[in-house]
PDB file of C-alpha atoms in Angstrom:
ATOM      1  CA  UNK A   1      20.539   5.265  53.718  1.00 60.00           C
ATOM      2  CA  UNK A   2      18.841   3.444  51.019  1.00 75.00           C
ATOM      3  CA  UNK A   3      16.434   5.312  49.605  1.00 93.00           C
ATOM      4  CA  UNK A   4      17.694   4.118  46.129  1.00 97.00           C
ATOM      5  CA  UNK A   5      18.430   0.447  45.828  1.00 96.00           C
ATOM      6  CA  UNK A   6      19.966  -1.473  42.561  1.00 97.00           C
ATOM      7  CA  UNK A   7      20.339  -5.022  43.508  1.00 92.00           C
ATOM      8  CA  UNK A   8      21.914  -6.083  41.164  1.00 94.00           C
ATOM      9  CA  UNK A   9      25.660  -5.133  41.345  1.00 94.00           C
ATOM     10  CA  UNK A  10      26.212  -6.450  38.039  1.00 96.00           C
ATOM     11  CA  UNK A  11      24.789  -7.330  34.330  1.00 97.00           C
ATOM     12  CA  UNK A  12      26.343  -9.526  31.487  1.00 97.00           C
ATOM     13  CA  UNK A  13      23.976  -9.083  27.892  1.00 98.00           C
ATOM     14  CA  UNK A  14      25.030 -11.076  24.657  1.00 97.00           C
ATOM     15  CA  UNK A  15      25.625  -7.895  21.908  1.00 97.00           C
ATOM     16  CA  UNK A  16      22.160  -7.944  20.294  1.00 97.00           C
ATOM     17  CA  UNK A  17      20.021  -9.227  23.313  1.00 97.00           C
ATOM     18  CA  UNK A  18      18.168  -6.609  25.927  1.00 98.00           C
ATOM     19  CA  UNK A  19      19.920  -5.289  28.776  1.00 98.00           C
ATOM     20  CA  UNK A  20      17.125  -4.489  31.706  1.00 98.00           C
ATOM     21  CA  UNK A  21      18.865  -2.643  34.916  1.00 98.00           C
ATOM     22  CA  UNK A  22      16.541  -2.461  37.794  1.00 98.00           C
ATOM     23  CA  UNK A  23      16.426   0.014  40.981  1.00 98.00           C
ATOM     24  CA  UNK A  24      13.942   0.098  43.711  1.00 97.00           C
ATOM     25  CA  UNK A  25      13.062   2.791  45.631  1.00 97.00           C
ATOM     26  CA  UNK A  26      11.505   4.149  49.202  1.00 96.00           C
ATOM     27  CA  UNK A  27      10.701   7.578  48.927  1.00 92.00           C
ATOM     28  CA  UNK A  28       7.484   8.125  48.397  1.00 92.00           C
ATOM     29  CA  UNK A  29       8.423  11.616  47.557  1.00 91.00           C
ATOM     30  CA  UNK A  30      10.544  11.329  44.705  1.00 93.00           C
ATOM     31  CA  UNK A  31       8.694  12.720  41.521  1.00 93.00           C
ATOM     32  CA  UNK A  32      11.564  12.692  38.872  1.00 94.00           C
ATOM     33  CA  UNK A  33      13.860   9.637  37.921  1.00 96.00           C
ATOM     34  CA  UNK A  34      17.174   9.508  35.751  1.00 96.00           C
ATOM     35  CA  UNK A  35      19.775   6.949  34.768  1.00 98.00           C
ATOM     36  CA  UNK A  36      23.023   7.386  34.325  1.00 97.00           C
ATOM     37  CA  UNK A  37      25.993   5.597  32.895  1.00 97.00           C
ATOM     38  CA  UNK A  38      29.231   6.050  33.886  1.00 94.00           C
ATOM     39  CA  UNK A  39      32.873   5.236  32.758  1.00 91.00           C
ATOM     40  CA  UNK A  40      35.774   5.051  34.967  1.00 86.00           C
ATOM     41  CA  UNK A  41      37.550   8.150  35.686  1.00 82.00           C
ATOM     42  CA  UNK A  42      34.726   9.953  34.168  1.00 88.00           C
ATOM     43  CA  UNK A  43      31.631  11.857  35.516  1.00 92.00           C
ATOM     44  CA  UNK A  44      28.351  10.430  34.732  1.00 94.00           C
ATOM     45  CA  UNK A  45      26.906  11.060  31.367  1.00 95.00           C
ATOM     46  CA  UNK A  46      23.022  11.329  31.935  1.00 95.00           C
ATOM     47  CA  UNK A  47      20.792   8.726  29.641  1.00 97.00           C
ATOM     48  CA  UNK A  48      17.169   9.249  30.070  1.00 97.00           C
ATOM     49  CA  UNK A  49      14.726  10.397  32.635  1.00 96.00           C
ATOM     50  CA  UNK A  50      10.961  10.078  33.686  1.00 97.00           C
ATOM     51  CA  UNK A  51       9.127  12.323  35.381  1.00 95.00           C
ATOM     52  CA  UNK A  52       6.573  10.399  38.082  1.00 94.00           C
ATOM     53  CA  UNK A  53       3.486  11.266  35.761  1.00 95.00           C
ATOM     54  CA  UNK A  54       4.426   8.998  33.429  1.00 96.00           C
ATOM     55  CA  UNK A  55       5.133   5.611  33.256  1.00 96.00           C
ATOM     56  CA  UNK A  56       7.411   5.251  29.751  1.00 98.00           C
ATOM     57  CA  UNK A  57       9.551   6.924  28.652  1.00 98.00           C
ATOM     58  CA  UNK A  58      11.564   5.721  25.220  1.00 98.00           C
ATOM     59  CA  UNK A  59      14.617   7.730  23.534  1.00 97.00           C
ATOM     60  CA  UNK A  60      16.195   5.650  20.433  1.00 97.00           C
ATOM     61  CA  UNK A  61      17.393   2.204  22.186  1.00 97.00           C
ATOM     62  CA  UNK A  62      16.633   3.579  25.596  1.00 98.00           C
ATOM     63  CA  UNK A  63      13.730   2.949  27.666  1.00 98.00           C
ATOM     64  CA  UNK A  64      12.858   3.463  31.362  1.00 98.00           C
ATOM     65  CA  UNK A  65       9.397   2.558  33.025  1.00 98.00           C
ATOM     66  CA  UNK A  66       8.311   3.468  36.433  1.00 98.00           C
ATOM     67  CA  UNK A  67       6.074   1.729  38.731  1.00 97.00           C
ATOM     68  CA  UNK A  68       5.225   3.563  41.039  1.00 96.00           C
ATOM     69  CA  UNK A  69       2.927   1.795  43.055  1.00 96.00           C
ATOM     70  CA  UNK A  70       5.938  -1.054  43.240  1.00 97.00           C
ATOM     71  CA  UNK A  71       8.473   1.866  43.669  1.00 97.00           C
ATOM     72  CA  UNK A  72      10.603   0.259  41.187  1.00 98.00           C
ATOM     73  CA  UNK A  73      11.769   1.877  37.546  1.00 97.00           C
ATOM     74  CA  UNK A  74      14.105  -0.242  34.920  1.00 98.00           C
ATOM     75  CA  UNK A  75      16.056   0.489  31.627  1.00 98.00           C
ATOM     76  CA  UNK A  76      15.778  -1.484  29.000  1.00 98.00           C
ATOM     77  CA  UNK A  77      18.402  -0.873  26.205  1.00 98.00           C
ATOM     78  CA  UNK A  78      17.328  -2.827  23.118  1.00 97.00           C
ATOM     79  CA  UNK A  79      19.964  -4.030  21.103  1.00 97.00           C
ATOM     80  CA  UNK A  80      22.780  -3.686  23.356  1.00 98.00           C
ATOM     81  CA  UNK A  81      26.081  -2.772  21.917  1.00 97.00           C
ATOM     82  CA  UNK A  82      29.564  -3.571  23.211  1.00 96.00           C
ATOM     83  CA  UNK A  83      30.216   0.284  23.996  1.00 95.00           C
ATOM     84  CA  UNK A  84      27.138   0.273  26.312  1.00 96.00           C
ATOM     85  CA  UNK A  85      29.698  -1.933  28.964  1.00 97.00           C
ATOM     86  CA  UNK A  86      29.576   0.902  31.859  1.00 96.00           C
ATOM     87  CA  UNK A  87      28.334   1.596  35.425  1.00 96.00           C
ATOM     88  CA  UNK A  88      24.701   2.660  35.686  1.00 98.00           C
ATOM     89  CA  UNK A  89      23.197   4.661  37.832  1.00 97.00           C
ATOM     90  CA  UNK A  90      19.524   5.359  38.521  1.00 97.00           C
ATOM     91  CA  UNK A  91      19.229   8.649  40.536  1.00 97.00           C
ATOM     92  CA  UNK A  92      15.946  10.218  42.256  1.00 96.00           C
ATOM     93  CA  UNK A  93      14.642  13.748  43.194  1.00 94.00           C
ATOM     94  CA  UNK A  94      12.088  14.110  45.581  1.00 89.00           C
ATOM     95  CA  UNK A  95       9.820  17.512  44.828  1.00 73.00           C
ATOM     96  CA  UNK A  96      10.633  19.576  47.822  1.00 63.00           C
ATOM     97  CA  UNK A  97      14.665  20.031  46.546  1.00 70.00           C
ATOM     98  CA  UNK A  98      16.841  19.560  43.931  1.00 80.00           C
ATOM     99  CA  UNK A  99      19.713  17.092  45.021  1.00 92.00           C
ATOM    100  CA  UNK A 100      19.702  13.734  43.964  1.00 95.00           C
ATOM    101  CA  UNK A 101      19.360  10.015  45.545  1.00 95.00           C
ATOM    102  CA  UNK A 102      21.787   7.200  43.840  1.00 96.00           C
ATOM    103  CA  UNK A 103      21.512   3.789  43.949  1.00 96.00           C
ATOM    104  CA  UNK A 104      24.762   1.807  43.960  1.00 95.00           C
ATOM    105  CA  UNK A 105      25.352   0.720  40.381  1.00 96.00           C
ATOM    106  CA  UNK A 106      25.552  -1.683  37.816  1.00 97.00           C
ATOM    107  CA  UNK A 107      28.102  -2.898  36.040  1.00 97.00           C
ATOM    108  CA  UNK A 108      26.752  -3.842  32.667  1.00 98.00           C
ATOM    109  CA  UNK A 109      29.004  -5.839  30.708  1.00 97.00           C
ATOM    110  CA  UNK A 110      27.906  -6.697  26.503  1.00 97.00           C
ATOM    111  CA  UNK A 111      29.899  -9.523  25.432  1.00 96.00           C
ATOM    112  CA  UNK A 112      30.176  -9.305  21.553  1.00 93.00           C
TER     113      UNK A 112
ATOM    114  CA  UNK B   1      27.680  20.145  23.103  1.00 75.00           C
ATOM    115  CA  UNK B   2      28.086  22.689  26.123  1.00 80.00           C
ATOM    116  CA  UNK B   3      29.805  20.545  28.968  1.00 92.00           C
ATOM    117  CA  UNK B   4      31.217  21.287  32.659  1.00 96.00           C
ATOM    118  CA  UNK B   5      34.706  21.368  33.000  1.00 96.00           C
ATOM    119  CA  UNK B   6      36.655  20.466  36.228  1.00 97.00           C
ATOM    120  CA  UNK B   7      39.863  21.194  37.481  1.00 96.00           C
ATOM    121  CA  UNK B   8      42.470  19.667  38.431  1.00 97.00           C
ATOM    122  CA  UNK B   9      41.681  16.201  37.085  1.00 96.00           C
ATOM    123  CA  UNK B  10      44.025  14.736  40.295  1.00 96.00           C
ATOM    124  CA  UNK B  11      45.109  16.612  43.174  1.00 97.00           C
ATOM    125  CA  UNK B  12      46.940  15.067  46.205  1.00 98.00           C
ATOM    126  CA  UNK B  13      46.816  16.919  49.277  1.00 97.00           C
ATOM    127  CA  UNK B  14      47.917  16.789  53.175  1.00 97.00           C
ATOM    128  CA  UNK B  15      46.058  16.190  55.882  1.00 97.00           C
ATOM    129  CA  UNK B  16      45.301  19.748  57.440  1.00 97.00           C
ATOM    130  CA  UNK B  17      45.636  21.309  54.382  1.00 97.00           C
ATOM    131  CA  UNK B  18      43.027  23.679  52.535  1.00 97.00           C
ATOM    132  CA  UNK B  19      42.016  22.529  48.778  1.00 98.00           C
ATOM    133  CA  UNK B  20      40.247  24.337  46.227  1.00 97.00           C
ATOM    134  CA  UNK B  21      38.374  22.311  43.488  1.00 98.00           C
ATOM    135  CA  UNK B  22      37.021  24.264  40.813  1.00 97.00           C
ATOM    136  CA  UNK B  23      33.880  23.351  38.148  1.00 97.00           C
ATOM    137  CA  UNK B  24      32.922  25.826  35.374  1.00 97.00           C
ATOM    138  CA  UNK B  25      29.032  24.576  34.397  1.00 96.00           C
ATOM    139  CA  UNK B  26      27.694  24.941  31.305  1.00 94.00           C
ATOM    140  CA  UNK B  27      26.741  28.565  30.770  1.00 90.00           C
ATOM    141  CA  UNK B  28      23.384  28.959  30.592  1.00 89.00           C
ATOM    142  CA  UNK B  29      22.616  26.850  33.624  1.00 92.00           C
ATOM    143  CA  UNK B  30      21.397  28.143  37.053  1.00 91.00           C
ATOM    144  CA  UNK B  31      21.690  25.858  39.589  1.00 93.00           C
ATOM    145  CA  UNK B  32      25.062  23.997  40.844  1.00 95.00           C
ATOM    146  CA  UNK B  33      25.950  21.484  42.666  1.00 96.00           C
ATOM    147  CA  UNK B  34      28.756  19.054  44.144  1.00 98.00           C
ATOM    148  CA  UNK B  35      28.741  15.597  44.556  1.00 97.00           C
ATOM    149  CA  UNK B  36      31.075  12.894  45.928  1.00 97.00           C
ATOM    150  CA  UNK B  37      31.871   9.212  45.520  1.00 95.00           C
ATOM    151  CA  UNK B  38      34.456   7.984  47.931  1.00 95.00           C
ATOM    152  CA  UNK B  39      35.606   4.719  46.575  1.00 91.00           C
ATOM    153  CA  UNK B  40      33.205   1.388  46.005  1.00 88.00           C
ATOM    154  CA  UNK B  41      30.678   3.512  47.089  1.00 91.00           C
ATOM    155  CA  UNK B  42      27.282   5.575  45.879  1.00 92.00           C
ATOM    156  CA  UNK B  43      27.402   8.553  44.671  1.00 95.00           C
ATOM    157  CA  UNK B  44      26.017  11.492  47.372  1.00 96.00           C
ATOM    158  CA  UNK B  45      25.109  14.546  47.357  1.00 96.00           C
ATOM    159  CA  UNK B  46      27.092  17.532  49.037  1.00 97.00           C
ATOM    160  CA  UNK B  47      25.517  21.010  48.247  1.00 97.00           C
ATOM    161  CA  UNK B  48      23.237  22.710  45.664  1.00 95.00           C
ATOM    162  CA  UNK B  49      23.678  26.471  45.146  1.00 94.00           C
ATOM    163  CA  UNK B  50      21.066  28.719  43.043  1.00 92.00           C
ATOM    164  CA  UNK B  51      20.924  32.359  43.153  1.00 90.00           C
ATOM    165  CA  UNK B  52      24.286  32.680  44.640  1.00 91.00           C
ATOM    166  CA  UNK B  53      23.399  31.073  47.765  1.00 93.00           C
ATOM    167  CA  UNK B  54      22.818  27.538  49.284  1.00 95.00           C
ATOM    168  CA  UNK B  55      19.649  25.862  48.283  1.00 93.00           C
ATOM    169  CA  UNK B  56      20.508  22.568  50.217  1.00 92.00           C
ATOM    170  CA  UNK B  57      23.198  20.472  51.529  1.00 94.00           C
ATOM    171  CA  UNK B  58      23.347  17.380  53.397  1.00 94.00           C
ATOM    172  CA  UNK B  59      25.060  15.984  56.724  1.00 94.00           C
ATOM    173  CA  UNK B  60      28.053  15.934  54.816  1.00 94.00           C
ATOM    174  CA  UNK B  61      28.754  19.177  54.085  1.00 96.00           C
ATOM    175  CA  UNK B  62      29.964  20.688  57.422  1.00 93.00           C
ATOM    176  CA  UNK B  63      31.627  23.978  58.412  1.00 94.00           C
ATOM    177  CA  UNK B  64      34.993  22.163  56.670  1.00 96.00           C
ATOM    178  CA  UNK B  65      33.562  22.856  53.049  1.00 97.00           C
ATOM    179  CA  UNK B  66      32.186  25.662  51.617  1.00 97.00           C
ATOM    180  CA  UNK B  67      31.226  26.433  48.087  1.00 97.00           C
ATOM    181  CA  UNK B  68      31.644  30.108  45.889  1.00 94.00           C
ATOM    182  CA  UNK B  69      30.520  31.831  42.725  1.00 92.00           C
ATOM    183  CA  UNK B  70      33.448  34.179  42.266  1.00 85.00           C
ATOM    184  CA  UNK B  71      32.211  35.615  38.799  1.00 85.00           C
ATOM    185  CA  UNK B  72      30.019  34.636  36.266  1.00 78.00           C
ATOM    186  CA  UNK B  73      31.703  31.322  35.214  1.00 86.00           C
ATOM    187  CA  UNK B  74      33.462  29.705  37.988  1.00 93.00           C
ATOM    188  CA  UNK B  75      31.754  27.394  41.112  1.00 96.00           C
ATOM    189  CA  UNK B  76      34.464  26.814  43.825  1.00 97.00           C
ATOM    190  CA  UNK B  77      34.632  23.840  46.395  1.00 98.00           C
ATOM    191  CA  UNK B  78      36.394  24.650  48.932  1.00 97.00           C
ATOM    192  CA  UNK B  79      37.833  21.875  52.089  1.00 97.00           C
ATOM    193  CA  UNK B  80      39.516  23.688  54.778  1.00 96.00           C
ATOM    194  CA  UNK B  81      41.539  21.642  56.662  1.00 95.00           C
ATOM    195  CA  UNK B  82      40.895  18.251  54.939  1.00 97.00           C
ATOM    196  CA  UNK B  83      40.750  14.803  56.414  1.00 96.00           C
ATOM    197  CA  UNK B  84      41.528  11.257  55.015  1.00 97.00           C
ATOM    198  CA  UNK B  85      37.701   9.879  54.743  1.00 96.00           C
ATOM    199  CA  UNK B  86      37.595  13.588  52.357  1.00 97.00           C
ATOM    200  CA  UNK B  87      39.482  11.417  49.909  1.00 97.00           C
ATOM    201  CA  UNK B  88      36.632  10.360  46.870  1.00 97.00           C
ATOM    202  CA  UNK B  89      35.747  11.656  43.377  1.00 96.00           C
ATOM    203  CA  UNK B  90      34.504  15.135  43.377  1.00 98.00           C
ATOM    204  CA  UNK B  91      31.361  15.742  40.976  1.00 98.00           C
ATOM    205  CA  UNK B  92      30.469  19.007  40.108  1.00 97.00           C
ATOM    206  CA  UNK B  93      26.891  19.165  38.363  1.00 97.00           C
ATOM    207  CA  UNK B  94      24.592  22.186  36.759  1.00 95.00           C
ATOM    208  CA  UNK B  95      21.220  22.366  35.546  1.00 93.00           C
ATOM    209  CA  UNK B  96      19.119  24.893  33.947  1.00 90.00           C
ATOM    210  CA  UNK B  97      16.006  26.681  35.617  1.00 84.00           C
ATOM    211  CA  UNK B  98      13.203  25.242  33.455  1.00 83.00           C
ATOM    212  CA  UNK B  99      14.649  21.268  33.349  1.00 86.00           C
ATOM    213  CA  UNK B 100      15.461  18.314  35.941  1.00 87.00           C
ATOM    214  CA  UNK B 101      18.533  17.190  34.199  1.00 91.00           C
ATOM    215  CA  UNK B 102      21.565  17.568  36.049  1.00 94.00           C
ATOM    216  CA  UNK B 103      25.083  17.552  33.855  1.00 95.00           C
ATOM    217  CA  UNK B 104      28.004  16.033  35.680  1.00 96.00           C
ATOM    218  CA  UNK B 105      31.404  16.784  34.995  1.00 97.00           C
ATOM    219  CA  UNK B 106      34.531  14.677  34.739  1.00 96.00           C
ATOM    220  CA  UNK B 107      35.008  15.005  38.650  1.00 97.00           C
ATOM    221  CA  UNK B 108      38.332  15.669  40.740  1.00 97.00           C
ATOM    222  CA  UNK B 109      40.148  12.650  42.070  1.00 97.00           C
ATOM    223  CA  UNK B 110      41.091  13.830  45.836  1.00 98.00           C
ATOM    224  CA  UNK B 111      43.751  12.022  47.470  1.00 98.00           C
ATOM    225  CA  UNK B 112      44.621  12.788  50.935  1.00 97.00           C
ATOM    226  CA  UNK B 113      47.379  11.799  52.423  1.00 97.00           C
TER     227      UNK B 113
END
């Protein structure tokens, strides 16, 4: 099942630069997006969402935009910082339910 | 900040044998849910509960698991007679009625043996 693809398993940013994380999708009918970034041995912290009406949304250093007629959303995070080195996860919810579709990950790594 | 809680943080188990992982969500929320990760793998989706009953679950989540509300704070995952592949990272999640966030907690590491 890959409803939620990130094809890019991992990311390495110079400290200062932009980080962009990608993730594709096929479900035509998932309406809500979020990213999440994860630690190991922790539970993922959620970063930012869009809702499929929209097409940017921006929250301090974080922004995600959604195409939706490419089925693809990214997250930029501008400037990255060292402690931004996690997993992240983009995650989907299609508008008949509640659970939610994850893609497989990046590994973002900020070299300082 | 409100957070969910999860315990235990590790718990290694038998094959055969019945375990119990237990989330408290945050306290306002409505709607629960678990999650796995088995190892090097995505993250999927078990069960959501609202209204003290199940509001979806996938393939997954056969007659082997089964989920609870005992009171007002607790959510209960419950594995009957678990199986090796059961071993993975066991993400408990809530959400309140009016918003499409979902809060994880710090998950249960399941090892069985």
């Amino acid at each position: 099942d890959q409803q939620v693809k990130q094809n890019s398993p991992s990311l390495s940013v110079q400290e200062g630069r932009i980080s962009i994380l990608n993730c594709d999708y096929t479900n035509s009918m998932f309406d809500y997006f979020l990213w999440y970034k994860k630690y190991p041995a922790e539970g993922p912290t959620f970063l930012i969402s869009i809702s499929s009406i929209k097409d940017k949304n921006e929250d301090g250093r974080f922004t995600v935009f959604l195409n939706k007629s490419a089925k693809h959303l990214s997250l930029h995070i501008v400037p990255s910082q060292p402690g931004d080195s996690a997993v992240y996860f983009c995650a989907a919810r299609a508008n008949a339910g509640n659970m939610l579709t994850f893609g497989g990950g990046t590994r973002l790594m900020v070299k300082p | 900040e409100p957070e969910v809680t999860q315990t235990p943080s590790h718990q290694v188990t038998q094959m055969g044998q019945e375990v119990i992982l237990r989330c408290v969500p945050i306290s306002n929320h409505l709607y629960f849910y678990w999650y796995r990760q088995i190892l090097g793998q995505k993250v999927e989706f078990l069960v959501s509960f609202y209204n003290n009953e199940i509001s979806e679950k996938s393939e997954i989540f056969d007659d082997q698991f089964s989920v609870e509300r005992p009171d007002g704070s607790n959510f209960t995952l419950k594995i009957r007679s678990t199986k090796l592949e059961d071993s993975a990272m066991y993400f408990c999640a809530s959400k309140t009625g009016d918003q499409e966030t979902q809060y994880f907690g710090p998950g249960t590491r399941l090892l069985v043996l």
